[in-house]
Amino acid sequence: MKLESYLCGTWQAGQKEGRPLVDASTGAIIATADATGIDLAAAVEYARSRGVAALAEMYFEERGALLAAIAEVLTRNKESYAEIARRNSGNNAVDAAIDIDGGIFTLKTYARIGKTLGSTRGFIEPGMDQLSREPVFMSRHVWTTRPGVAVQINAFNFRSWGMWEKTAQSLLAGVPSIVKPATSTALLTERMIRDVVASNVLPDGVLSLLCGSAGDLVNLLGPMDSVAFTGSAATGMLLRKQVAAMELPPRLTIEADSVNATIIGPDVTVGSDLFDLAVKEVIKALSVKVGQLCTNIRRVFVPQDLVDAFCDAVAEKIRALRVGDPADTAAYVGPLINAEQRDVANANVARLLQEARLIAEAPLPDVPEGSGFFAPTLLRCDEPDTARAVHEVEVFGPCATILPYENLDQVARLVGKAGGSLALSLFSSDRAAQKQVASRLAAWHGRILFVDEEVGRNHTGHAIVVPLCTHGGPGRAGGGEELGGLRGLRFHMQRTALQDGSGMFDTLGAELHETTV
Ligand code: NAP
């Protein structure tokens, strides 16, 4: 089977055989993808002309209704998606649901936001500034939609959620999307878009798909277009350089990898609720989605006097994790998406082992050589101040390193050594510790989860991204921002200072929703 791209309103295949997509549990080739010879300039122009025109005529509430319609199509076809996720990504039922249901939930959330915005098309910030001695010359700031296309380049681990969270924001803002999934796991993305196209719920040119390499796509974009990239820091850097060299570059946002941390607070004692909650969260990081979440915990900072007990508690549970075929309901952890990712993860563990030692691994059953199976691995590094790799190398799989610390001042310094991350968590009921972590580490992170006993019974987890909270992180994490409710629309809009007498603002008010965005 060869995947096709949906561009210029038709399904098209590339001229070459293309790159393979494999069954994660066996390594067998199940499809190929290629975009050679496809006219990308025509595809961009098609989306720009037809898609922009169609969305520009709609109010936010009408665009929100489009998102609701997509969510309905996906919900109807959900059964088949889990099977694709099992084969092409090694997802068991829970892992598949995080991606598939997460995408649908995000679409529905943005559909609801669209509904609340009603018959408006842009935003106006509250209040006005007086620019002259008498109140006759004023300014107000408005946000209007950029008339371009949104190219969305996605990572292999979130074929559904990654696509729909970006598309939800761009379509609601009024910008057509061209989606480019990672080739290795593009099967699910292709099937979902095929279902949406077949159901005829979207205007022509609003949603396009490119399967295969991006080729020259980014170079074809202009100043009103955008690129939202999710993937490794290395590819992110290539794109940054490429865009910087363009005369009239598109807007670029980057969601890259990060070496996220959790901190077990100084008030936590062995066997307390917080101790158990923290152990549970670390085990989730070593099993859920086989650790292939960008926000996953990679470093676990534990008070010196607690570290042996914490290592023992996690080690006992990791040894009991059952790794196996994602179709086997008794297996808790499936394979990484392919053997190539397994080899990269193993090579990165080897780098960490130069500074850390192995504490425990989950037992690995007999598995095919060509599969992606990788044993969940717990490491410990007793020299966190001099270590480098444990703070800098992301093992994109179920591997975490425990690091002892003396005090919160030291841990704040050590957490920052990752150079900026997507997510941090603190397990503590100590308000002073929470305050110190927030004041020292908020600037280094896109999101911080504070877990005390009460939150511990209600939270969504360290790694889970929710649509109402901003996702993204500074520095190494890419410096981008997505989601965060209305805030996510900013990327697709332009803020303009309007200077005039107050009369004009009254006219604008009818089309603009007043908000700080
Ligand atoms: P990757 O190798 O960097 O690829 C990401 C995407 O970029 C793919 O669609 C890839 O296409 C495309 N690409 C590669 N070279 C390109 C180029 N020169 N121009 C334009 N596009 C190009 O990353 P990955 O291996 O798929 O994903 C794993 C990484 O993503 C992990 O490090 C993880 O932490 C990170 N991630 C971050 C987030 C976040 O929100 N911050 C979320 C998920 C994952 P092909 O597949 O066709 O090469």
Coordinates of C-alpha atoms in Angstrom, one line a residue, residues 11-496:
W11 CA -5.6 12.4 -3.8
Q12 CA -2.2 12.1 -5.4
A13 CA 0.7 9.7 -5.1
G14 CA 4.4 10.5 -5.5
Q15 CA 6.4 9.1 -8.4
K16 CA 8.8 6.9 -6.4
E17 CA 8.2 3.9 -4.1
G18 CA 9.1 6.0 -1.1
R19 CA 10.0 5.3 2.5
P20 CA 8.6 2.3 4.4
L21 CA 6.1 2.3 7.3
V22 CA 6.4 -0.8 9.4
D23 CA 4.5 -2.9 11.9
A24 CA 6.1 -1.9 15.2
S25 CA 5.8 -5.4 16.7
T26 CA 7.4 -7.3 13.8
G27 CA 9.3 -4.9 11.5
A28 CA 7.2 -6.0 8.5
I29 CA 6.6 -3.3 5.9
I30 CA 2.9 -2.3 5.8
A31 CA 3.0 0.8 3.6
T32 CA 5.2 3.3 1.9
A33 CA 5.0 7.1 1.5
D34 CA 6.5 9.4 -1.1
A35 CA 5.8 12.8 -2.5
T36 CA 8.3 13.0 -5.3
G37 CA 7.0 15.0 -8.3
I38 CA 4.0 16.4 -6.6
D39 CA 3.4 20.1 -7.4
L40 CA 3.7 21.7 -4.0
A41 CA 3.6 25.2 -5.3
A42 CA 0.2 24.5 -6.8
A43 CA -0.9 22.9 -3.5
V44 CA 0.1 26.0 -1.5
E45 CA -1.6 28.3 -3.9
Y46 CA -4.8 26.2 -3.9
A47 CA -5.0 26.3 -0.1
R48 CA -4.2 30.0 -0.1
S49 CA -6.8 31.0 -2.6
R50 CA -9.7 28.6 -1.9
G51 CA -9.1 27.8 1.8
V52 CA -8.5 31.4 2.9
A53 CA -11.5 32.7 1.0
A54 CA -13.9 30.1 2.4
L55 CA -12.8 30.6 6.0
A56 CA -12.7 34.4 5.8
E57 CA -16.4 34.4 5.1
M58 CA -17.2 32.5 8.3
Y59 CA -17.6 33.7 11.9
F60 CA -15.8 32.0 14.7
E61 CA -18.9 30.1 15.6
E62 CA -19.2 28.7 12.1
R63 CA -15.6 27.6 12.0
G64 CA -16.1 26.1 15.5
A65 CA -19.0 24.1 13.9
L66 CA -16.5 22.7 11.3
L67 CA -14.3 21.4 14.1
A68 CA -17.3 19.8 15.8
A69 CA -18.1 18.1 12.5
I70 CA -14.6 16.8 12.1
A71 CA -14.8 15.4 15.7
E72 CA -18.0 13.7 14.8
V73 CA -16.5 12.0 11.8
L74 CA -13.5 10.8 13.8
T75 CA -15.7 9.5 16.6
R76 CA -17.8 7.5 14.1
N77 CA -14.6 5.8 12.7
K78 CA -12.7 5.4 15.9
E79 CA -12.6 1.6 16.0
S80 CA -10.5 1.4 12.9
Y81 CA -8.0 4.0 14.2
A82 CA -7.0 2.0 17.2
E83 CA -6.0 -1.0 15.0
I84 CA -3.9 1.3 12.8
A85 CA -2.2 2.7 15.9
R86 CA -1.4 -0.8 17.1
R87 CA 0.2 -1.8 13.8
N88 CA 2.0 1.3 12.7
S89 CA 3.0 2.6 16.2
G90 CA 2.8 -0.4 18.6
N91 CA 0.1 1.3 20.6
N92 CA -2.0 -0.8 23.0
A93 CA -5.6 0.3 23.6
V94 CA -4.7 2.9 26.3
D95 CA -1.8 4.4 24.3
A96 CA -3.9 4.6 21.2
A97 CA -6.7 6.4 23.1
I98 CA -4.4 9.1 24.4
D99 CA -3.6 10.0 20.8
I100 CA -7.0 9.4 19.2
D101 CA -9.3 10.6 21.9
G102 CA -6.9 13.4 22.8
G103 CA -7.2 14.7 19.3
I104 CA -11.0 14.5 19.3
F105 CA -11.2 16.1 22.7
T106 CA -9.0 19.0 21.6
L107 CA -11.2 19.5 18.5
K108 CA -14.3 19.6 20.7
T109 CA -12.8 22.0 23.1
Y110 CA -11.9 24.5 20.3
A111 CA -15.4 23.9 18.7
R112 CA -16.9 25.1 22.1
I113 CA -14.5 28.1 22.2
G114 CA -15.7 29.0 18.7
K115 CA -19.3 28.8 19.8
T116 CA -18.7 31.2 22.7
L117 CA -17.1 33.7 20.3
G118 CA -20.3 33.9 18.3
S119 CA -20.6 36.1 15.2
T120 CA -17.2 37.7 15.4
R121 CA -14.0 37.2 13.3
G122 CA -11.3 38.9 15.3
F123 CA -10.4 40.3 18.7
I124 CA -10.1 43.8 20.2
E125 CA -8.1 44.3 23.4
P126 CA -10.0 46.0 26.2
G127 CA -9.4 49.7 26.9
M128 CA -7.9 52.4 24.8
D129 CA -4.8 54.6 25.2
Q130 CA -5.1 58.3 24.9
L131 CA -2.5 59.7 22.5
S132 CA -3.2 63.4 22.6
R133 CA -3.8 66.0 25.3
E134 CA -7.5 66.0 24.7
P135 CA -9.3 62.6 24.2
V136 CA -9.7 63.0 20.5
F137 CA -6.8 60.8 19.3
M138 CA -6.8 57.3 20.7
S139 CA -5.4 53.8 20.0
R140 CA -6.7 50.3 20.4
H141 CA -5.1 47.0 19.6
V142 CA -6.9 44.5 17.4
W143 CA -6.1 41.0 16.3
T144 CA -7.1 39.9 12.7
T145 CA -6.5 36.7 10.8
R146 CA -3.4 36.4 8.6
P147 CA -4.4 35.5 5.0
G148 CA -2.0 32.6 4.5
V149 CA -1.7 28.9 4.9
A150 CA -0.6 27.0 8.1
V151 CA 1.9 24.3 7.3
Q152 CA 2.0 21.8 10.2
I153 CA 5.0 19.5 10.4
N154 CA 4.4 16.8 13.0
A155 CA 6.4 14.3 15.0
F156 CA 5.9 10.5 14.8
N157 CA 4.5 10.0 18.3
F158 CA 1.2 11.9 18.0
R159 CA -0.3 11.2 14.6
S160 CA -3.8 12.2 15.7
W161 CA -3.5 14.6 18.6
G162 CA -0.5 16.4 17.1
M163 CA -2.4 17.1 13.9
W164 CA -5.8 18.0 15.4
E165 CA -4.5 20.3 18.1
K166 CA -2.8 22.4 15.5
T167 CA -5.6 22.2 13.0
A168 CA -8.2 23.1 15.6
Q169 CA -6.3 26.4 16.3
S170 CA -5.6 27.3 12.7
L171 CA -9.1 26.6 11.3
L172 CA -10.8 28.4 14.2
A173 CA -8.5 31.4 13.5
G174 CA -9.5 31.2 9.9
V175 CA -6.4 29.8 8.3
P176 CA -6.3 26.6 6.1
S177 CA -4.0 23.8 7.2
I178 CA -1.5 21.7 5.2
V179 CA -0.6 18.8 7.4
K180 CA 2.7 16.9 7.0
P181 CA 2.9 13.9 9.3
A182 CA 6.2 12.1 10.2
T183 CA 6.6 9.5 7.4
S184 CA 7.3 6.6 9.7
T185 CA 3.8 6.6 11.3
A186 CA 1.7 8.5 8.7
L187 CA -0.9 5.8 8.2
L188 CA -3.2 7.0 11.0
T189 CA -3.1 10.6 9.9
E190 CA -3.8 9.6 6.3
R191 CA -6.8 7.5 7.3
M192 CA -8.3 10.2 9.4
I193 CA -8.0 12.8 6.7
R194 CA -9.4 10.4 4.2
D195 CA -12.5 9.9 6.4
V196 CA -12.9 13.7 6.9
V197 CA -12.5 14.4 3.1
A198 CA -15.0 11.6 2.3
S199 CA -17.6 13.0 4.7
N200 CA -17.6 16.4 2.9
V201 CA -17.8 18.4 6.1
L202 CA -15.1 21.0 5.1
P203 CA -15.0 23.6 2.4
D204 CA -12.6 23.1 -0.5
G205 CA -8.9 23.9 0.2
V206 CA -9.3 24.2 4.0
L207 CA -7.5 20.9 4.9
S208 CA -4.6 19.4 2.9
L209 CA -2.3 16.5 3.5
L210 CA 1.3 15.9 2.4
C211 CA 2.5 12.3 2.9
G212 CA 6.3 11.8 2.4
S213 CA 9.2 14.2 2.7
A214 CA 8.5 18.0 3.0
G215 CA 10.8 18.7 0.0
D216 CA 10.7 22.3 -1.0
L217 CA 7.4 23.1 0.9
V218 CA 8.8 25.6 3.4
N219 CA 10.7 27.6 0.7
L220 CA 7.4 28.1 -1.1
L221 CA 5.8 30.0 1.8
G222 CA 5.5 33.8 2.2
P223 CA 5.1 36.3 5.0
M224 CA 1.4 35.6 5.7
D225 CA 2.0 31.8 5.9
S226 CA 3.2 29.9 8.9
V227 CA 5.1 26.7 9.9
A228 CA 4.3 25.0 13.1
F229 CA 6.9 22.3 13.6
T230 CA 6.9 19.6 16.2
G231 CA 9.9 17.2 16.4
S232 CA 13.5 16.9 17.4
A233 CA 15.6 19.9 18.4
A234 CA 18.0 19.0 15.6
T235 CA 15.3 19.2 12.8
G236 CA 13.9 22.3 14.5
M237 CA 17.3 24.0 14.3
L238 CA 17.6 23.1 10.5
L239 CA 14.2 24.7 9.9
R240 CA 15.1 27.8 12.0
K241 CA 18.2 28.3 9.8
Q242 CA 16.2 27.7 6.6
V243 CA 13.5 30.2 7.5
A244 CA 16.1 32.8 8.7
A245 CA 17.7 32.7 5.2
M246 CA 14.4 33.5 3.4
E247 CA 13.8 37.1 2.2
L248 CA 10.1 37.2 3.3
P249 CA 9.9 34.3 5.7
P250 CA 6.8 32.6 7.1
R251 CA 6.1 32.8 10.8
L252 CA 7.7 29.8 12.5
T253 CA 7.0 28.1 15.8
I254 CA 8.9 25.1 17.1
E255 CA 7.9 22.5 19.6
A256 CA 11.0 20.4 20.2
D257 CA 12.2 17.8 22.6
S258 CA 13.2 18.4 26.2
V259 CA 14.7 16.7 29.2
N260 CA 11.8 17.2 31.6
A261 CA 12.0 16.7 35.3
T262 CA 10.0 15.9 38.4
I263 CA 11.0 17.0 41.9
I264 CA 10.1 14.9 45.0
G265 CA 9.7 17.6 47.6
P266 CA 11.8 17.8 50.8
D267 CA 8.7 17.2 52.9
V268 CA 7.9 13.8 51.3
T269 CA 8.4 10.8 53.5
V270 CA 8.6 7.0 52.8
G271 CA 5.2 5.4 52.4
S272 CA 3.3 8.8 52.5
D273 CA 0.6 9.5 50.0
L274 CA 2.9 11.8 48.1
F275 CA 5.6 9.2 48.0
D276 CA 3.2 6.7 46.4
L277 CA 1.8 9.3 44.0
A278 CA 5.3 10.2 42.9
V279 CA 6.3 6.5 42.4
K280 CA 3.1 6.0 40.4
E281 CA 3.9 9.0 38.2
V282 CA 7.4 7.8 37.5
I283 CA 6.1 4.3 36.5
K284 CA 3.6 6.0 34.1
A285 CA 6.6 7.8 32.5
L286 CA 8.3 4.4 32.1
S287 CA 5.2 2.7 30.5
V288 CA 2.5 5.0 29.1
K289 CA 3.0 5.3 25.3
V290 CA 6.3 3.5 25.9
G291 CA 7.7 6.8 27.1
Q292 CA 7.3 8.4 23.7
L293 CA 5.8 11.7 25.0
C294 CA 7.7 14.9 24.5
T295 CA 6.6 16.0 28.0
N296 CA 7.6 12.8 29.7
I297 CA 9.6 12.7 32.9
R298 CA 13.3 12.0 32.1
R299 CA 14.9 13.2 35.4
V300 CA 13.6 12.5 38.9
F301 CA 15.1 14.7 41.6
V302 CA 14.8 13.0 45.0
P303 CA 16.0 14.3 48.5
Q304 CA 19.3 12.6 49.5
D305 CA 17.8 10.9 52.5
L306 CA 14.9 9.4 50.5
V307 CA 16.7 8.3 47.4
D308 CA 17.4 4.7 48.3
A309 CA 13.8 4.0 49.3
F310 CA 12.5 5.8 46.2
C311 CA 14.8 3.8 43.9
D312 CA 13.7 0.5 45.6
A313 CA 10.0 1.4 45.2
V314 CA 10.3 2.3 41.5
A315 CA 12.6 -0.7 40.8
E316 CA 10.1 -3.2 42.3
K317 CA 7.3 -1.9 40.1
I318 CA 9.4 -1.6 36.9
R319 CA 10.4 -5.3 37.3
A320 CA 6.8 -6.2 37.3
L321 CA 5.9 -4.3 34.1
R322 CA 4.8 -6.7 31.4
V323 CA 6.2 -5.8 28.0
G324 CA 4.6 -7.5 25.0
D325 CA 2.4 -7.4 21.9
P326 CA 0.1 -4.4 22.1
A327 CA -2.8 -6.6 21.0
D328 CA -2.3 -8.7 24.2
T329 CA -4.4 -7.1 26.9
A330 CA -2.2 -8.5 29.6
A331 CA 0.8 -6.6 28.3
Y332 CA 1.2 -3.1 29.7
V333 CA 4.0 -1.8 27.5
G334 CA 4.3 -2.3 23.8
P335 CA 7.2 -1.6 21.4
L336 CA 8.7 1.7 20.3
I337 CA 7.5 2.6 16.8
N338 CA 10.3 0.8 15.0
A339 CA 13.7 -0.8 15.3
E340 CA 15.4 2.4 14.3
Q341 CA 13.9 4.2 17.2
R342 CA 14.9 1.3 19.5
D343 CA 18.5 1.6 18.3
V344 CA 18.5 5.4 18.9
A345 CA 17.1 4.9 22.4
N346 CA 19.7 2.2 23.2
A347 CA 22.5 4.4 22.0
N348 CA 21.3 7.3 24.2
V349 CA 21.0 5.0 27.2
A350 CA 24.6 4.1 26.6
R351 CA 25.5 7.8 26.7
L352 CA 23.7 8.2 30.1
L353 CA 25.4 5.1 31.5
Q354 CA 28.7 6.9 31.3
E355 CA 27.4 9.1 34.1
A356 CA 24.7 6.9 35.7
R357 CA 24.2 3.3 36.7
L358 CA 21.5 0.8 36.0
I359 CA 19.0 0.3 38.8
A360 CA 16.4 -1.9 37.2
E361 CA 14.8 -3.0 33.9
A362 CA 11.5 -4.6 33.0
P363 CA 12.0 -8.1 31.6
L364 CA 11.9 -8.3 27.8
P365 CA 10.2 -11.3 26.3
D366 CA 11.6 -13.0 23.1
V367 CA 10.8 -10.5 20.4
P368 CA 11.5 -10.3 16.6
E369 CA 14.8 -8.6 15.8
G370 CA 13.1 -6.1 13.5
S371 CA 10.6 -4.9 16.1
G372 CA 10.9 -1.8 18.3
F373 CA 10.7 -3.5 21.7
F374 CA 12.8 -1.8 24.4
A375 CA 12.9 -2.6 28.1
P376 CA 11.7 0.2 30.4
T377 CA 14.9 1.3 32.2
L378 CA 15.6 3.0 35.5
L379 CA 19.0 4.7 36.0
R380 CA 20.6 6.6 39.0
C381 CA 23.2 9.3 38.8
D382 CA 24.9 10.2 42.1
E383 CA 26.9 13.1 40.6
P384 CA 24.2 15.5 39.3
D385 CA 26.4 18.6 39.6
T386 CA 29.1 17.3 37.3
A387 CA 26.9 15.2 35.0
R388 CA 26.0 16.6 31.5
A389 CA 24.4 13.9 29.5
V390 CA 21.6 13.2 32.0
H391 CA 20.6 16.8 31.8
E392 CA 21.0 17.1 28.0
V393 CA 20.2 13.7 26.3
E394 CA 16.6 12.8 25.7
V395 CA 16.0 9.0 25.6
F396 CA 12.8 9.0 23.6
G397 CA 11.4 5.9 25.3
P398 CA 10.7 4.5 28.7
C399 CA 13.9 5.5 30.5
A400 CA 14.3 7.8 33.5
T401 CA 17.2 8.8 35.8
I402 CA 17.0 9.3 39.5
L403 CA 19.2 12.1 40.9
P404 CA 19.7 12.8 44.6
Y405 CA 19.7 16.4 45.8
E406 CA 20.6 18.3 49.0
N407 CA 18.4 21.3 48.9
L408 CA 16.0 23.2 46.6
D409 CA 18.5 25.8 45.7
Q410 CA 20.7 23.1 44.2
V411 CA 17.7 21.3 42.5
A412 CA 16.6 24.6 40.9
R413 CA 20.1 25.0 39.4
L414 CA 20.2 21.3 38.2
V415 CA 16.7 21.4 36.6
G416 CA 17.8 24.5 34.6
K417 CA 20.7 22.6 33.2
A418 CA 18.3 21.1 30.6
G419 CA 18.2 24.5 28.9
G420 CA 14.4 25.0 29.0
S421 CA 11.7 22.3 29.1
L422 CA 8.1 21.6 28.3
A423 CA 6.9 20.4 31.7
L424 CA 8.0 20.2 35.3
S425 CA 6.2 18.7 38.3
L426 CA 6.7 19.0 42.1
F427 CA 5.4 16.5 44.6
S428 CA 5.1 18.5 47.8
S429 CA 2.5 20.0 50.2
D430 CA 5.1 22.5 51.5
R431 CA 3.9 26.0 50.3
A432 CA 7.4 27.4 50.7
A433 CA 8.9 24.7 48.5
Q434 CA 6.1 25.3 45.9
K435 CA 6.8 29.1 46.0
Q436 CA 10.5 28.5 45.6
V437 CA 10.1 26.2 42.6
A438 CA 7.6 28.5 40.9
S439 CA 9.7 31.6 41.3
R440 CA 13.0 29.9 40.3
L441 CA 11.8 27.6 37.6
A442 CA 8.6 29.0 35.9
A443 CA 10.7 30.9 33.4
W444 CA 12.4 27.7 32.3
H445 CA 9.2 25.8 31.6
G446 CA 6.0 25.9 29.6
R447 CA 3.9 24.2 32.3
I448 CA 4.4 23.3 36.0
L449 CA 2.3 20.7 37.8
F450 CA 2.1 21.1 41.6
V451 CA 0.9 17.8 43.3
D452 CA -0.2 17.8 46.9
E453 CA -2.5 15.1 48.3
E454 CA -5.6 16.8 47.0
V455 CA -4.3 17.5 43.5
G456 CA -2.9 14.0 43.5
R457 CA -6.4 12.6 43.5
N458 CA -7.5 14.8 40.6
H459 CA -4.8 15.7 38.2
T460 CA -4.3 14.7 34.6
G461 CA -0.7 13.7 35.0
H462 CA 2.7 15.2 34.4
A463 CA 2.9 14.4 30.7
I464 CA -0.7 15.0 29.6
V465 CA -1.2 18.2 27.6
V466 CA -4.7 19.8 28.0
P467 CA -6.1 22.2 25.5
L468 CA -6.9 25.0 28.0
C469 CA -3.2 25.2 29.2
T470 CA -0.4 26.6 27.0
H471 CA 1.9 23.9 25.6
G472 CA 5.5 24.6 24.7
G473 CA 8.7 25.6 26.5
P474 CA 11.6 28.0 26.2
G475 CA 15.1 27.3 25.0
R476 CA 15.9 23.7 24.1
A477 CA 12.1 23.0 24.0
G478 CA 11.8 25.2 21.0
G479 CA 10.5 28.5 22.4
G480 CA 7.0 27.9 20.9
E481 CA 3.5 28.1 22.3
E482 CA 0.4 26.2 21.3
L483 CA -3.1 25.7 22.8
G484 CA -3.9 27.6 26.0
G485 CA -7.5 28.1 24.8
L486 CA -7.8 31.4 22.9
R487 CA -4.1 32.1 23.3
G488 CA -3.5 29.4 20.7
L489 CA -5.1 31.6 18.0
R490 CA -2.6 34.3 18.3
F491 CA 0.0 32.5 16.2
H492 CA -2.4 32.8 13.2
M493 CA -3.4 36.4 13.8
Q494 CA -1.7 39.8 13.6
R495 CA -2.0 42.4 16.4
T496 CA -2.3 45.9 15.0

